[in-house]
Coordinates of C-alpha atoms and ligand atoms in Angstrom, one line a residue:
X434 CA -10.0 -4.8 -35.8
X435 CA -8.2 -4.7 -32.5
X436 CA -10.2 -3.5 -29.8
X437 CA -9.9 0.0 -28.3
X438 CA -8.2 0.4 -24.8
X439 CA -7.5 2.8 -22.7
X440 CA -3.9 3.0 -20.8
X441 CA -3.4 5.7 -18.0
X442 CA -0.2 5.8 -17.6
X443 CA 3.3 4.5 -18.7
X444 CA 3.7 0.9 -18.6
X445 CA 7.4 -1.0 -18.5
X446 CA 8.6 -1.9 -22.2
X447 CA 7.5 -5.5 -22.2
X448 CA 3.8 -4.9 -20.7
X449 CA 3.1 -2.6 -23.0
X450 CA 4.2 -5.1 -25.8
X451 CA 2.4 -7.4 -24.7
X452 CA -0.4 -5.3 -24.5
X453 CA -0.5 -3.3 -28.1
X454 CA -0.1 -6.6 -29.7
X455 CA -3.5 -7.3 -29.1
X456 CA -5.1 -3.9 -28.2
X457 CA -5.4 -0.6 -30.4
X458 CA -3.9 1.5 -27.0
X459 CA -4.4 5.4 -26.3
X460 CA -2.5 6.3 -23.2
X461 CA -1.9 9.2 -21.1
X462 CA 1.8 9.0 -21.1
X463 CA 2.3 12.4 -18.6
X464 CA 4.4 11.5 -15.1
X465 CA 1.0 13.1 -13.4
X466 CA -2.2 11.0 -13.9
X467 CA -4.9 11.9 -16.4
X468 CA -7.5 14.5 -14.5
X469 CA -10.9 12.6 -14.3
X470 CA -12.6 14.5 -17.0
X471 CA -10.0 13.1 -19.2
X472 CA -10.4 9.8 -18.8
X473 CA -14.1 10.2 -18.7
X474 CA -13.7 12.1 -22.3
X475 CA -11.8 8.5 -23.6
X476 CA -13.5 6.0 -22.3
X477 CA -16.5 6.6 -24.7
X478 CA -15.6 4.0 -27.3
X479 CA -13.2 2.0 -25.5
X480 CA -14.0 -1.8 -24.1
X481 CA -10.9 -1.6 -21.7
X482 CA -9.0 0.0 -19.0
X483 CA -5.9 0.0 -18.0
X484 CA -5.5 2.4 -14.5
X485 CA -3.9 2.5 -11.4
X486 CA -5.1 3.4 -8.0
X487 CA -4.5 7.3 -8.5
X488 CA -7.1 7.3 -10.9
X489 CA -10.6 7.4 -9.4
X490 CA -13.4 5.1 -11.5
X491 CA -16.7 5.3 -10.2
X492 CA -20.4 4.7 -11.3
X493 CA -20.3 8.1 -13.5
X494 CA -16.9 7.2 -15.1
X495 CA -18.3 3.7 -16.4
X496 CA -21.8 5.6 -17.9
X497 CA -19.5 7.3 -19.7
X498 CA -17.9 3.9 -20.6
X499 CA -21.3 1.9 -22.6
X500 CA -19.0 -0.3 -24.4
X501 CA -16.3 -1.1 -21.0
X502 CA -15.7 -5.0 -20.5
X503 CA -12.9 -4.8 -18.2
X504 CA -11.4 -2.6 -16.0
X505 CA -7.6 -3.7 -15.3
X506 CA -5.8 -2.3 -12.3
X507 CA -2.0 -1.9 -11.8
X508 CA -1.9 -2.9 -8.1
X509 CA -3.3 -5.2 -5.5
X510 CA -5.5 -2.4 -3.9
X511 CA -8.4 -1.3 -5.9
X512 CA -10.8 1.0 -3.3
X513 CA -10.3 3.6 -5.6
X514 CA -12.6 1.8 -8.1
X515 CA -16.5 1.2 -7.6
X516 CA -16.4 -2.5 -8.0
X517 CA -20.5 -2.7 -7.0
X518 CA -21.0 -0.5 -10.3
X519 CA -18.7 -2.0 -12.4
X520 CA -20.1 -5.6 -11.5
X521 CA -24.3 -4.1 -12.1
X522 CA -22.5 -2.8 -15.6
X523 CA -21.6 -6.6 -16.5
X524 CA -18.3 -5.2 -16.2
X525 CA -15.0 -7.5 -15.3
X526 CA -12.7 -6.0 -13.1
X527 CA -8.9 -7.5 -11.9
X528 CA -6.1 -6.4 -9.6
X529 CA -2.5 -8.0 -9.1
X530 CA -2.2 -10.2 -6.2
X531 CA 1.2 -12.1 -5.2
X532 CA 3.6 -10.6 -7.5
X533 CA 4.1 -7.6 -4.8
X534 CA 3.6 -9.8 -1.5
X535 CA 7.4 -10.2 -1.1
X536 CA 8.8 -6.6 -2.0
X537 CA 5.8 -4.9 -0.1
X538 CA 7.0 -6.8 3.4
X539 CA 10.3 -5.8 2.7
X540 CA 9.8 -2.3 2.7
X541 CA 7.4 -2.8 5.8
X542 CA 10.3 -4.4 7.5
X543 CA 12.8 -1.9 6.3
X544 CA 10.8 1.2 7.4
X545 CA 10.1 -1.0 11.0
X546 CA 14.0 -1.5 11.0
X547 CA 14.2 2.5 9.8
X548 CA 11.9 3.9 12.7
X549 CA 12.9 1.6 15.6
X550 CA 16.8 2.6 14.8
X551 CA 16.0 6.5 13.5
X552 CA 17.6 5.8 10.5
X553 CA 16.1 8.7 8.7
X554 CA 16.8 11.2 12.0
X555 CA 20.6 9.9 11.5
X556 CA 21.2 10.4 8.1
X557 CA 20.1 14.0 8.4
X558 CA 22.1 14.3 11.7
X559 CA 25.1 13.8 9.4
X560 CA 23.9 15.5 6.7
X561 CA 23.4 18.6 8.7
X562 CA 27.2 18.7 9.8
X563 CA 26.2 17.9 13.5
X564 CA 28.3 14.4 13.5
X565 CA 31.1 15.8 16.0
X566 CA 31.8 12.3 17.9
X567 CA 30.5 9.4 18.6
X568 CA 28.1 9.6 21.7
X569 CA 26.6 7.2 24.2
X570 CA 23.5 8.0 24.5
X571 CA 23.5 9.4 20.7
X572 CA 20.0 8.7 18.5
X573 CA 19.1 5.8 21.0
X574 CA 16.1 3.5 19.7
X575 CA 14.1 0.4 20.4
X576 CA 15.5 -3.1 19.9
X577 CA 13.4 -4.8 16.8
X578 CA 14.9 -8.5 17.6
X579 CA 12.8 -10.1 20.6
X580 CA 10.3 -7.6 20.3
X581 CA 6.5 -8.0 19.9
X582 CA 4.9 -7.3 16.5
X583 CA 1.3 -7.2 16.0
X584 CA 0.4 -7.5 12.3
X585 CA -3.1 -6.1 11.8
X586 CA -4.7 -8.0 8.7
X587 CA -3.5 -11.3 8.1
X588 CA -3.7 -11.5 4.2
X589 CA -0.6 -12.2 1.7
X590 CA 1.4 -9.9 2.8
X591 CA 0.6 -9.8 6.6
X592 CA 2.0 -13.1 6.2
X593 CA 5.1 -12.3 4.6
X594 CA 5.9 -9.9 7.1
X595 CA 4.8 -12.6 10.1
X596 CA 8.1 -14.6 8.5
X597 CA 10.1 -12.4 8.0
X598 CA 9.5 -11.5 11.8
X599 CA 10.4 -14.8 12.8
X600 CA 13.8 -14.5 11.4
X601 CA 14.1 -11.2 14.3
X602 CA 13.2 -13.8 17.1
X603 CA 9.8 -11.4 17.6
X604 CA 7.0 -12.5 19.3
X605 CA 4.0 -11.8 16.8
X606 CA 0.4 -11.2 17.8
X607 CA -1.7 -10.5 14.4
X608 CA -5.6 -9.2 14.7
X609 CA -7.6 -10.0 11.3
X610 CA -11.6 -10.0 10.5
X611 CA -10.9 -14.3 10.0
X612 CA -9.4 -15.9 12.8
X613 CA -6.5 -18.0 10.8
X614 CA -5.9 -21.2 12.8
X615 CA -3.8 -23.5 9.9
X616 CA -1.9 -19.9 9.5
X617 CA -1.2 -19.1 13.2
X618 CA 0.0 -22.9 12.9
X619 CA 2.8 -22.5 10.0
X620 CA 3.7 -19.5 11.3
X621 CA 3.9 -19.4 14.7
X622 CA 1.5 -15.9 14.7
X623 CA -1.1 -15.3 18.2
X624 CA -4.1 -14.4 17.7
X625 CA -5.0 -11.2 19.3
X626 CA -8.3 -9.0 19.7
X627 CA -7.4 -5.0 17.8
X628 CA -7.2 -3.8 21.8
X629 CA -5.1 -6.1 22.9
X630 CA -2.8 -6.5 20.3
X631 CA -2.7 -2.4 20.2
X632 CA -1.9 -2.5 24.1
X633 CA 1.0 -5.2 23.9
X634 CA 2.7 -4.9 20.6
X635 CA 6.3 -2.7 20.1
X636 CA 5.2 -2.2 16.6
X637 CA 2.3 -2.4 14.8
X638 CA 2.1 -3.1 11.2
X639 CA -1.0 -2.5 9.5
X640 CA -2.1 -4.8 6.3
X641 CA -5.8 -4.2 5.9
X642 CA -7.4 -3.6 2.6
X643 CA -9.0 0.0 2.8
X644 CA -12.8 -0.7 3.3
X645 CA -15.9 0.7 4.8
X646 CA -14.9 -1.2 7.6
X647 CA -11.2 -0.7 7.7
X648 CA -11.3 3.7 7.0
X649 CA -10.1 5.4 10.6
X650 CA -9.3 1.6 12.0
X651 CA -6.3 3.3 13.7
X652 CA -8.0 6.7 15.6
X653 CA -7.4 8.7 18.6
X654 CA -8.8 5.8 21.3
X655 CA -6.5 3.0 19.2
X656 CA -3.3 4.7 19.1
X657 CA -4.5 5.7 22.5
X658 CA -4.1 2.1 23.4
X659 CA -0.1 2.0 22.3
X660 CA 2.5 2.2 24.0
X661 CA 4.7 4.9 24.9
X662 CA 7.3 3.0 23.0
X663 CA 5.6 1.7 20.4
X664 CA 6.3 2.5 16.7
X665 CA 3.4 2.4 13.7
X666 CA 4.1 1.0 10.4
X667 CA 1.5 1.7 7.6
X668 CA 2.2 0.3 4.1
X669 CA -1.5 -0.5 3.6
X670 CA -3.7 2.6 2.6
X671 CA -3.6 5.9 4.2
X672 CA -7.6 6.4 5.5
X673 CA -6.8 3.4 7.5
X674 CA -5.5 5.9 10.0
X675 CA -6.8 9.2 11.3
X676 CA -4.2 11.4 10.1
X677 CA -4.9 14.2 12.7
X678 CA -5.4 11.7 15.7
X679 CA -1.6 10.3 14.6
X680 CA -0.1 13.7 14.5
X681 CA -1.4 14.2 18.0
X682 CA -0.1 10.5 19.3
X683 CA 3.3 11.5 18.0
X684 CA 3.5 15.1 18.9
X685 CA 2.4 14.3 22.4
X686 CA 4.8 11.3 22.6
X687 CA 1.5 8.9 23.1
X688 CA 3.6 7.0 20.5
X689 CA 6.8 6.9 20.1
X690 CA 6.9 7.1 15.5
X691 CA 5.4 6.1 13.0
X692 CA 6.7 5.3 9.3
X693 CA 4.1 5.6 6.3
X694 CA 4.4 4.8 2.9
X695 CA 0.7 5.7 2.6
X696 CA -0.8 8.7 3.9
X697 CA -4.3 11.0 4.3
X698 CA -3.9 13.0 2.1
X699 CA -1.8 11.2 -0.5
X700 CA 0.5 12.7 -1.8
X701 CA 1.4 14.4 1.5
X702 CA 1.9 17.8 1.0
X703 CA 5.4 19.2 2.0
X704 CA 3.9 21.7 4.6
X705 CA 2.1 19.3 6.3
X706 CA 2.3 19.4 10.1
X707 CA 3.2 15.3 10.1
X708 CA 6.4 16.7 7.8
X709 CA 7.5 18.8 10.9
X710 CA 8.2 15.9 13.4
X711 CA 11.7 14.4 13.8
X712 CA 9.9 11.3 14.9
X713 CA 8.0 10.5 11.3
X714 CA 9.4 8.7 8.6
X715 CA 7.3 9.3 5.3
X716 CA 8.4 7.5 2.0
X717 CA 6.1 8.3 -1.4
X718 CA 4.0 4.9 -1.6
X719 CA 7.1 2.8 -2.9
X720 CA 6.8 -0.5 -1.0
X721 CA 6.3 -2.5 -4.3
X722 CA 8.7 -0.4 -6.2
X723 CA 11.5 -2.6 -7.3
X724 CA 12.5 -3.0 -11.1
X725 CA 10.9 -6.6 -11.3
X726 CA 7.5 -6.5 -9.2
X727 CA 6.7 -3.5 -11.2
X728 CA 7.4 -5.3 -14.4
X729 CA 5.3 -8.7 -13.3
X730 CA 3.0 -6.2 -11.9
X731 CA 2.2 -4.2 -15.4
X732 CA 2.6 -7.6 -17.1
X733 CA -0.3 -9.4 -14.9
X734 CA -2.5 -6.1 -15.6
X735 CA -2.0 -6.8 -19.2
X736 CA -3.1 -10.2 -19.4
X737 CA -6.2 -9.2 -17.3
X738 CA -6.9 -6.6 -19.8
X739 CA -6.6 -8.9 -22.7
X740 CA -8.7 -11.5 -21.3
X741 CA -11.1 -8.5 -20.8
X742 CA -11.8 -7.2 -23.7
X743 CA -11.5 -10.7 -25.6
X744 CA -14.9 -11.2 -23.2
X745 CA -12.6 -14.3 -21.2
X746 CA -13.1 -14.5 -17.2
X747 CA -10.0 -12.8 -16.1
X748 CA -7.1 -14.4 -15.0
X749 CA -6.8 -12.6 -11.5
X750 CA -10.0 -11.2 -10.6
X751 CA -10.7 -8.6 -7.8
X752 CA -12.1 -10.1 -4.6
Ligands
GLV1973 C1 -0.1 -0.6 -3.9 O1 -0.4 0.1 -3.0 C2 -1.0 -1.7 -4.4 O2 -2.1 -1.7 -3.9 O3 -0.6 -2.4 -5.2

């Protein structure tokens, strides 16, 4: 008998193949995810999971769960699940590293590029019929090339946003829990204390995991710290800023914009005050969504299921 699993949303074609080759599979195939009661209501006779991180699992989700070996997550953060419970329960839980480092610090870079250029104020400057001629001092914004970055958290993708920098001629200062000398090495990356790389750097890119540690990093005294100038790029987790300290740098012009992929709340809703400033560029978590990442993405989620439920140390384990 194959064993039961539990899938909580759509998967691409070939992971889900892959998946119900080996696993008896009952999913929630809605475009919203399942409410929590649902999945709670499943998971009573299943030995795996299959969620992503709009689904919340937490110690009274897995006592619902007695026969649960592995819990499989769709995406390289995973502080929506109570990893501490899951490990005292015996059980196994994995994420996807790597596959999304590359596509994740090209959408950093792009909304950098977007914000520093007001991209997102020009298009609607056109698309509001105001494009009458071209002007001087029309939409001006902040040079990326030779500018400073400061990357904050210098994990996978940190790094992959530290090169791509290079390529910009930036100067790049990154602040990280580790000091990273072999990295600051390869890369040519300073290391900076949080103040001082908040004080010097044109933009700041954040690439933290969310943690205890890391929720309200970026608050009223840090963004306090900024520069007039300076732009914030968050394609991290949303709780890693305050989200009502942020709107007050930007209204105030303490900052000059930010661009957020993530956001607190998430989803953001469409009245929200942040919504109302020209200089705030908000995208709908996206920076891993291209065609393939997704794919590799679902497909590595698969094989950590599999290995899961079969009772096998998984491939690419959380932590
Ligand atoms: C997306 O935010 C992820 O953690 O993979």
């Amino acid at each position: 008998m194959k064993p039961k699993v539990y899938v909580t949303r759509h998967l691409p074609e070939e992971a889900w193949r892959e998946l119900t080759a080996v696993c008896d599979a009952a999913i929630w195939d809605e475009e919203f995810p399942p409410p929590y009661e649902e999945v709670v209501a499943n998971i009573a006779d299943k030995t795996g999971l299959l969620c992503l991180l709009t689904d919340q699992i937490d110690a009274r989700l897995l006592e619902a769960a007695p026969q649960l070996k592995v819990i499989s997550q769709v995406a390289v953060g995973y502080d929506n699940i109570d990893v501490a419970a899951a490990a005292a329960r015996g059980i196994r839980v994995g994420n996807t590293p790597g596959v999304l480092t590359e596509a994740t610090a090209d959408f950093a870079f792009a909304l950098l590029l977007a914000a520093a250029r007001r991209v997102g104020e020009g298009v609607d400057y056109v698309r509001d019929g105001r494009w009458q001629t071209w002007g001087l001092t029309l939409l001006l914004g902040q040079d990326v090339h030779g500018a400073t970055l400061g990357i904050v958290g210098l994990g996978r993708i940190g790094q992959a946003v530290a090169r791509r920098a290079r390529g910009f001629d930036m100067r790049v200062l990154y602040h990280s829990a580790t000091r990273r000398p072999e990295v600051e090495q390869a890369l040519g990356v300073e290391y900076a204390s949080l103040d001082d790389l908040l004080r010097q750097a044109d933009f700041v890119s954040l690439h933290v995991n969310l943690t205890a540690a890391t929720r309200g990093l970026i608050g009223a005294r840090e963004l306090g710290l900024m520069q007039e100038t300076a732009v914030l790029i968050n394609t991290a987790r949303g709780p890693v800023v305050d989200t009502a300290a942020l709107y007050a740098a930007l209204q105030s012009g303490q900052i000059a914009a930010a661009a957020l992929d993530v956001t607190d709340p998430e989803p953001l809703p469409a009245h929200h005050p942040l919504l109302a400033l020209p200089n705030v560029l908000v995208v709908p978590h996206i920076a891993s969504a291209t065609v393939s990442t997704r794919t590799q993405m679902a497909l590595m989620a698969v094989r950590n299921l599999i290995a899961g439920v079969r009772g096998e140390p998984l491939p690419f384990p959380v932590g």
